Coordinates of C-alpha atoms in Angstrom, one line a residue:
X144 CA 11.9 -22.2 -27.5
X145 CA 10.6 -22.5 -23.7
X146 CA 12.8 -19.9 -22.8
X147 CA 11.9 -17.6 -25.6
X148 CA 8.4 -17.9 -25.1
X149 CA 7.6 -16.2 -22.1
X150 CA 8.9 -13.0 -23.7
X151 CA 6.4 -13.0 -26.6
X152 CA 3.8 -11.1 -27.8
X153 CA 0.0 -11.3 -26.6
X154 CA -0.9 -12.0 -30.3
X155 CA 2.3 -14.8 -30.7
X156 CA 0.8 -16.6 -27.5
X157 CA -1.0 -19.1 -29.6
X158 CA 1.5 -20.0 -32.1
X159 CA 4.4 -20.3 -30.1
X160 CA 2.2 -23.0 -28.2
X161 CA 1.7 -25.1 -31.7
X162 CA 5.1 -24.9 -32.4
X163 CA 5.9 -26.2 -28.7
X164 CA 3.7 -28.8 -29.3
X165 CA 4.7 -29.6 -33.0
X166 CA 8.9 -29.6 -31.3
X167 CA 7.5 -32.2 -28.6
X168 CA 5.7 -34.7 -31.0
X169 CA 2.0 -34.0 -29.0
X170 CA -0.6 -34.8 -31.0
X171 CA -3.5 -32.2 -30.2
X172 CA -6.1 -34.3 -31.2
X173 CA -4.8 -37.2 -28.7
X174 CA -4.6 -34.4 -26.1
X175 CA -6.4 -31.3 -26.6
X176 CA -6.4 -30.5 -23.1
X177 CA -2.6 -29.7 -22.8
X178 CA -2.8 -26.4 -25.7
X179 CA -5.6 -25.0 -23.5
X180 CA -3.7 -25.5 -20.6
X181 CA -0.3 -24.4 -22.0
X182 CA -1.6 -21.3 -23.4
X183 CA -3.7 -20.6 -20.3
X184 CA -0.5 -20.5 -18.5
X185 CA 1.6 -19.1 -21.0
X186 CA -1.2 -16.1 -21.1
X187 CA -0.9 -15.5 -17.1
X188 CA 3.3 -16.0 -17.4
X189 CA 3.3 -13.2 -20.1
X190 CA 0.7 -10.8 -18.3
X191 CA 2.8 -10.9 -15.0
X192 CA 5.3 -9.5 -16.9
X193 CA 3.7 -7.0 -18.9
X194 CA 2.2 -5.7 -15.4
X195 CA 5.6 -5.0 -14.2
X196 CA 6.2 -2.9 -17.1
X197 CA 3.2 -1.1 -17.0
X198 CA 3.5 -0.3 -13.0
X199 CA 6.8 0.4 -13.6
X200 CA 6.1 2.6 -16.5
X201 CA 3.4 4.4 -13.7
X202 CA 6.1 4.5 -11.0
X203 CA 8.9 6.1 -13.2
X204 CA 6.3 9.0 -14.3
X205 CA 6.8 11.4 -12.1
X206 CA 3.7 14.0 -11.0
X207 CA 3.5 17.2 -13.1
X208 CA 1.3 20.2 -11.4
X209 CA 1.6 21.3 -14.9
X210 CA -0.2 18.6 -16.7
X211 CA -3.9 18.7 -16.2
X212 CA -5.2 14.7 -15.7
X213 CA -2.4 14.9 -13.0
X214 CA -4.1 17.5 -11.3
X215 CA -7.6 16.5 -12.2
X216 CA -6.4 13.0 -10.6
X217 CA -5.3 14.6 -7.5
X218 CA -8.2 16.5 -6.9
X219 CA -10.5 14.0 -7.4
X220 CA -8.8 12.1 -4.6
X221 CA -9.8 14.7 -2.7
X222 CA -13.5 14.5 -3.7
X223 CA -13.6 11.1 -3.1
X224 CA -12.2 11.1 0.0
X225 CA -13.5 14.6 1.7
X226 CA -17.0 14.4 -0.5
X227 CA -19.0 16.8 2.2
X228 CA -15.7 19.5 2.6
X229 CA -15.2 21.5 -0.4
X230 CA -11.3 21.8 -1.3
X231 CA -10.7 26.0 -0.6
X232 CA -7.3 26.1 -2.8
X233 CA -5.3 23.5 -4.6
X234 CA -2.2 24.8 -2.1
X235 CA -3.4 24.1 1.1
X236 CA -3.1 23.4 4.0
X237 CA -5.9 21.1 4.2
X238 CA -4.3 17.9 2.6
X239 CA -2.9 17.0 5.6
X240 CA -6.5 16.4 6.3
X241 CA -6.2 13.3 4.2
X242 CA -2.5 12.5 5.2
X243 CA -0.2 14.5 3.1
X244 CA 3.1 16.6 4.6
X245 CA 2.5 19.6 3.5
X246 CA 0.5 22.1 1.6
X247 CA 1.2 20.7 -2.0
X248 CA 1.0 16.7 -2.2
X249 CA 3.3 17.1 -5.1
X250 CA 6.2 16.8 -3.0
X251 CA 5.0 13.1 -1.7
X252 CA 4.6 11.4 -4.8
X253 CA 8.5 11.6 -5.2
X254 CA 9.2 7.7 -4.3
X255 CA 6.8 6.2 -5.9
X256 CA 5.4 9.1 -9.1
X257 CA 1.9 8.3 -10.7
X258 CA 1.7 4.6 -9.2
X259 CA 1.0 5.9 -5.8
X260 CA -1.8 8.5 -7.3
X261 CA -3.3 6.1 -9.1
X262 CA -3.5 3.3 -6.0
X263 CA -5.1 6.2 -3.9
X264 CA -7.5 7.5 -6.0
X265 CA -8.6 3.7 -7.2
X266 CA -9.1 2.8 -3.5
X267 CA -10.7 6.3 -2.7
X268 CA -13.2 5.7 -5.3
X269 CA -13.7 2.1 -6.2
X270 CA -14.8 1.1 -2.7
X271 CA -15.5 5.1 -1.1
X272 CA -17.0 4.0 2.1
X273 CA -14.3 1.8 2.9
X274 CA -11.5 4.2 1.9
X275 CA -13.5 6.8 4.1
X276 CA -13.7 4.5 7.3
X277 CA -10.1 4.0 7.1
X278 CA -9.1 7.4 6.6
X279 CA -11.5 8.1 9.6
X280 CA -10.2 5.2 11.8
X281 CA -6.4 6.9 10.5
X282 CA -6.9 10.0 13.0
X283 CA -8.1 7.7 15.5
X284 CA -7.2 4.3 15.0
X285 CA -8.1 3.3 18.7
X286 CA -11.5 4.6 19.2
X287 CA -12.6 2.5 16.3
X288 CA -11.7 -0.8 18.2
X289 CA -13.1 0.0 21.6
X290 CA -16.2 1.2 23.1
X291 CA -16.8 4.5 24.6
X292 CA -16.9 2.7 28.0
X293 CA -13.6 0.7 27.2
X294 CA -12.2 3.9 26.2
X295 CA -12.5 5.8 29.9
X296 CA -12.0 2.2 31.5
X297 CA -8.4 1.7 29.7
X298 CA -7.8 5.5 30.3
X299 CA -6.0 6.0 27.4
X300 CA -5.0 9.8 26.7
X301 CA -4.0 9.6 23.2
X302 CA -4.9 7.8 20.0
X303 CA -1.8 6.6 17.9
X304 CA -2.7 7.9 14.8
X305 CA -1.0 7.7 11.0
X306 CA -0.8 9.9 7.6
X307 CA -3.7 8.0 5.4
X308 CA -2.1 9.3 2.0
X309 CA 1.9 8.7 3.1
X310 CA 0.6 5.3 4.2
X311 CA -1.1 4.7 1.2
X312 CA 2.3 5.4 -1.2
X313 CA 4.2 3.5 1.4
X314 CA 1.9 0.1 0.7
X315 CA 2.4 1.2 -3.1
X316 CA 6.1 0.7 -2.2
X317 CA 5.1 -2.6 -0.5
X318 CA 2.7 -3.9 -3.5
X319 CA 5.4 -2.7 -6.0
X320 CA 8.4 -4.7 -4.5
X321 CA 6.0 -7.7 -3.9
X322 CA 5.0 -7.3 -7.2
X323 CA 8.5 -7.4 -8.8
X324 CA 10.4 -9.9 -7.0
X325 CA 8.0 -12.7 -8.0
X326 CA 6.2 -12.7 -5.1
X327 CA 2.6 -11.9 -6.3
X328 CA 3.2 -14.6 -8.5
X329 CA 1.0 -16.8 -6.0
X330 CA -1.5 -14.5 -5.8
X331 CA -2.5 -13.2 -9.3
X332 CA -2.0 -17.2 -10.8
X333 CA -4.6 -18.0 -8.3
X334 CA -7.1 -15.6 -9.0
X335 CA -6.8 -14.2 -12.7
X336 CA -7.7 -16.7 -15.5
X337 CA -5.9 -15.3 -17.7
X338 CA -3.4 -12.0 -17.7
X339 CA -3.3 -10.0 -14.6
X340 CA -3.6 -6.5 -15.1
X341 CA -3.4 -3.1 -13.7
X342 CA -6.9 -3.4 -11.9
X343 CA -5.5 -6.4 -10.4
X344 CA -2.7 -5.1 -9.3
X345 CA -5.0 -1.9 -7.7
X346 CA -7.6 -4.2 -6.3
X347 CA -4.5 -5.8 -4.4
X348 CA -3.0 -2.7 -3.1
X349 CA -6.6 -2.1 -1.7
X350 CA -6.5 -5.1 0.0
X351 CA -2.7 -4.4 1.5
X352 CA -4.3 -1.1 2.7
X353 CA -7.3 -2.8 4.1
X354 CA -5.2 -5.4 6.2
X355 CA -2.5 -3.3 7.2
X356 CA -4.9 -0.7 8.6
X357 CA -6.3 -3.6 10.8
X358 CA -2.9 -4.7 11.5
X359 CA -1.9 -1.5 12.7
X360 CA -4.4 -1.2 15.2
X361 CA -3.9 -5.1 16.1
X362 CA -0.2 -3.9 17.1
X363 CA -1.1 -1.3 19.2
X364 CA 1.9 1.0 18.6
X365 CA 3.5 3.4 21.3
X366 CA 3.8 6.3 18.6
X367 CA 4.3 6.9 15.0
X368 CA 7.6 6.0 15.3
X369 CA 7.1 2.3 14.8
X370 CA 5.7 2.6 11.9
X371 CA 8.7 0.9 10.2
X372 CA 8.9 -2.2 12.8
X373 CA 5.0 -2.7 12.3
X374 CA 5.5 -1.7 8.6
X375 CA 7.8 -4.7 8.1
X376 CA 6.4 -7.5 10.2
X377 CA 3.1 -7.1 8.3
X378 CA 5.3 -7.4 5.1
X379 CA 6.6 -10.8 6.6
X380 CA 3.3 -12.0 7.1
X381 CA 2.2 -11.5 3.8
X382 CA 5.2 -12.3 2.3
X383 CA 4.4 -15.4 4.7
X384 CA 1.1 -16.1 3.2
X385 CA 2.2 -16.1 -0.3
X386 CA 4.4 -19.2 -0.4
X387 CA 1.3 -21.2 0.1
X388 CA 1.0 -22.3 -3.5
X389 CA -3.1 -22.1 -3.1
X390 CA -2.8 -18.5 -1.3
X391 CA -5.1 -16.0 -3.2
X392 CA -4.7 -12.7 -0.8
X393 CA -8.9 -12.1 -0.7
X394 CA -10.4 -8.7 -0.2
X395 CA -14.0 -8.5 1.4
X396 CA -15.1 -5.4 0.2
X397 CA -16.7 -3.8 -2.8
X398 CA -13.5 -2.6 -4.5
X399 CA -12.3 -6.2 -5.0
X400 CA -15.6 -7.7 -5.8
X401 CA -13.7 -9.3 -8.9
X402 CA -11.5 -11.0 -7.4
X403 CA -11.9 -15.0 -6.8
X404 CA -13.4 -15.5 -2.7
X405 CA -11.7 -18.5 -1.5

């Protein structure tokens, strides 16, 4: 019956944890406390795995030019994002402004499908100044950690930019895997109540993007092309941080306002 019942439904949550209690003799008037508490877990055990399904339901879906909320999503990540430069065609090349390859971001939501679409344009507009700064700081990650007069002092001749959109599906890939092999576990016990959900797993990714953009500049990269060494010790940090049983990753910006501030 333990076994079973992390696979039920929402609505079964409450029985099964009677007829737990009933099996183990526990008399819920002796000991009301232990239902609340069983079913309070039992709630976040089945939510954790009902938020796999439905990122991996997002992930699987693959991006459609042909379907209209696709490309209603996709151009309001633009908006969002670029709110004071009007979008001249929907193939362009001016979403490599905000970090796509080419002239049709189609083509980059391959890996990942709707779950990388969705992160962007949660981030982009849940917390807009933030997602702006970043995309800003993207181009020229540098000039945003020194001075003007640091700058000429250090005589540095190039800023070691990265792609803000490719970035952002690439820490969907991170979230996703983190997400599904348990590892978030920590993380969404410690700060949702009850069932986490897709929000929680958005506000999250937020984060991700947040600290990795910081982390990025913190490593000072020769070029682009250590994006995967940098890409992978920050996944070993967090990774790190999670198997702290009392570790609640905590955004400090608006777009993760609901989550608990350790």
């Amino acid at each position: 019956m333990l076994q079973t019942s992390v696979s039920v439904h929402f609505d079964a949550i409450e029985k099964t944890i009677e007829d737990i209690m009933e099996l183990k003799k526990i008399n819920p008037d002796i000991n009301p406390q232990l239902g609340i508490s069983l079913q309070a877990c039992l709630l976040q055990i089945v939510g954790y795995r009902n938020l796999i399904a439905d990122v991996e339901k997002l992930r699987r879906e693959p991006y459609d030019s042909d379907n209209p909320q696709h490309e209603e999503m996709l151009l309001k990540l633009w908006k969002f994002l670029k709110p004071d430069t009007p979008l001249e065609s929907r193939i362009s090349k001016q979403w490599c402004e905000i970090g796509f390859q080419g002239d049709d971001p189609k083509t980059d939501f391959r890996g990942m499908g709707l779950l990388g679409l969705y992160n962007l344009q949660y981030f982009a507009e849940r917390d807009a100044t933030a997602a702006q700064q970043v995309l800003s700081d993207s181009l020229h990650p540098k000039c945003s950690k020194f001075s003007k007069a640091e700058w000429e002092k250090k005589r540095m001749d190039k800023a070691i930019g990265y792609s803000f959109a490719i970035v952002g599906i690439n820490i969907t890939d991170l979230a996703y895997n983190l997400l599904v092999s348990g590892a978030l576990k920590t993380h969404f016990y410690n700060i949702a109540p009850e069932a986490p959900t897709l929000s929680h797993f958005q506000q999250t990714f937020c984060y991700l993007m947040h600290e990795f953009h910081k982390f990025w500049i913190e490593e000072d990269p020769m070029d682009i092309m250590e994006f995967n060494r940098v890409r992978e010790k920050f996944r070993k940090r967090i990774i790190k941080q999670l198997q702290n049983p009392d570790m609640a990753l905590c955004p400090h910006f608006a777009a993760s306002e609901g989550l608990i501030n350790m």
